[in-house]
């Protein structure tokens, strides 16, 4: 893999390893552009503290650590500093203020929730409610309209278990929209390797039909996942099977 924009750090509380170990694993894997995109903090108005993302107080240290390492490893690899975040309109302003002075290279959209995580259900939870599916698609589109996000991580995280026709109606609308905006969608290597419900066959058929550009995201939650050859082979098989077009790394 030449570039990977989907890399976490231990700050999100469900990943392991030192920042430096991710970089060294990426160099060993031959990756030339490594983008960190750890789970972005939210400031919850009710004081709720998340246990699945970095704390707001850690974001400065995150950027500082990666800037220091970027200098140290500049001859070996190009490092980018990003974040993976949901789009949650009622919380955006506080998040923007938190991030405003930080030298971030990009954000990716990972719509794990449709509202604050203590008030909503993980979008990867199986369910057959069409309105949830529709809201998910509407929110991803609204997010991309802001121009803030480089690409959509695991767009098929939404786990709709109802009819294929209803699924296609909404997800084709999403794919056609992304295609019209030239925004890539991610083939998520972690999901593919671990046999999660994404990348999903029914979604990939829609992607093939809409003709989106795709990007493979490792979604590394441990340094050694950057060296996952088997995951790479699975993703290559997926791109061949559905004749997907991989895009050039957008920040190369
Ligand atoms: Zn994660
Ligand atoms: Zn991720």
mmCIF file of N, CA and C and ligand atoms in Angstrom, residues 6-8 14 37-39 84 108 110 112 153-154 186 188 190 218-221, ligand 2:
data_model
loop_
_atom_site.group_PDB
_atom_site.id
_atom_site.type_symbol
_atom_site.label_atom_id
_atom_site.label_comp_id
_atom_site.label_asym_id
_atom_site.label_seq_id
_atom_site.Cartn_x
_atom_site.Cartn_y
_atom_site.Cartn_z
ATOM 1 N N UNK A 6 -6.101 6.010 7.404
ATOM 2 C CA UNK A 6 -6.981 5.588 8.505
ATOM 3 C C UNK A 6 -6.170 4.823 9.552
ATOM 4 N N UNK A 7 -5.632 5.579 10.508
ATOM 5 C CA UNK A 7 -4.760 5.023 11.541
ATOM 6 C C UNK A 7 -5.143 5.635 12.887
ATOM 7 N N UNK A 8 -5.321 4.787 13.883
ATOM 8 C CA UNK A 8 -5.677 5.260 15.228
ATOM 9 C C UNK A 8 -4.447 5.291 16.132
ATOM 10 N N UNK A 14 -9.324 2.279 22.655
ATOM 11 C CA UNK A 14 -9.556 0.915 22.173
ATOM 12 C C UNK A 14 -8.549 0.553 21.081
ATOM 13 N N UNK A 37 -5.615 9.289 11.942
ATOM 14 C CA UNK A 37 -7.000 9.790 11.983
ATOM 15 C C UNK A 37 -7.678 9.171 13.194
ATOM 16 N N UNK A 38 -7.158 9.523 14.350
ATOM 17 C CA UNK A 38 -7.729 8.931 15.565
ATOM 18 C C UNK A 38 -9.135 9.493 15.816
ATOM 19 N N UNK A 39 -9.881 8.789 16.634
ATOM 20 C CA UNK A 39 -11.273 9.179 16.918
ATOM 21 C C UNK A 39 -11.310 10.547 17.594
ATOM 22 N N UNK A 84 -10.674 11.199 12.648
ATOM 23 C CA UNK A 84 -11.902 10.572 12.149
ATOM 24 C C UNK A 84 -13.041 11.055 13.052
ATOM 25 N N UNK A 108 -11.547 12.603 8.250
ATOM 26 C CA UNK A 108 -12.386 11.639 7.529
ATOM 27 C C UNK A 108 -13.699 11.471 8.304
ATOM 28 N N UNK A 110 -16.519 9.298 9.819
ATOM 29 C CA UNK A 110 -16.882 7.951 10.272
ATOM 30 C C UNK A 110 -18.162 8.105 11.076
ATOM 31 N N UNK A 112 -20.340 6.870 13.075
ATOM 32 C CA UNK A 112 -20.638 5.784 14.020
ATOM 33 C C UNK A 112 -21.928 6.032 14.797
ATOM 34 N N UNK A 153 -15.290 7.077 5.590
ATOM 35 C CA UNK A 153 -14.801 5.803 6.122
ATOM 36 C C UNK A 153 -15.982 4.834 6.238
ATOM 37 N N UNK A 154 -15.684 3.565 6.018
ATOM 38 C CA UNK A 154 -16.714 2.502 6.124
ATOM 39 C C UNK A 154 -18.149 3.025 5.926
ATOM 40 N N UNK A 186 -14.528 4.485 1.306
ATOM 41 C CA UNK A 186 -13.491 3.588 1.802
ATOM 42 C C UNK A 186 -13.887 2.112 1.736
ATOM 43 N N UNK A 188 -12.941 -0.768 3.857
ATOM 44 C CA UNK A 188 -12.336 -0.832 5.190
ATOM 45 C C UNK A 188 -11.652 -2.181 5.422
ATOM 46 N N UNK A 190 -9.967 -3.361 8.002
ATOM 47 C CA UNK A 190 -10.189 -4.006 9.302
ATOM 48 C C UNK A 190 -11.477 -4.829 9.275
ATOM 49 N N UNK A 218 -6.848 1.118 6.138
ATOM 50 C CA UNK A 218 -6.484 -0.011 7.007
ATOM 51 C C UNK A 218 -7.271 0.049 8.322
ATOM 52 N N UNK A 219 -7.593 1.247 8.799
ATOM 53 C CA UNK A 219 -8.293 1.410 10.084
ATOM 54 C C UNK A 219 -7.503 0.727 11.199
ATOM 55 N N UNK A 220 -6.183 0.999 11.206
ATOM 56 C CA UNK A 220 -5.298 0.319 12.163
ATOM 57 C C UNK A 220 -5.588 0.768 13.584
ATOM 58 N N UNK A 221 -5.817 -0.220 14.446
ATOM 59 C CA UNK A 221 -5.968 0.023 15.882
ATOM 60 C C UNK A 221 -4.803 -0.620 16.643
HETATM 61 ZN ZN1 LIG B 2 -11.433 4.254 12.332
#
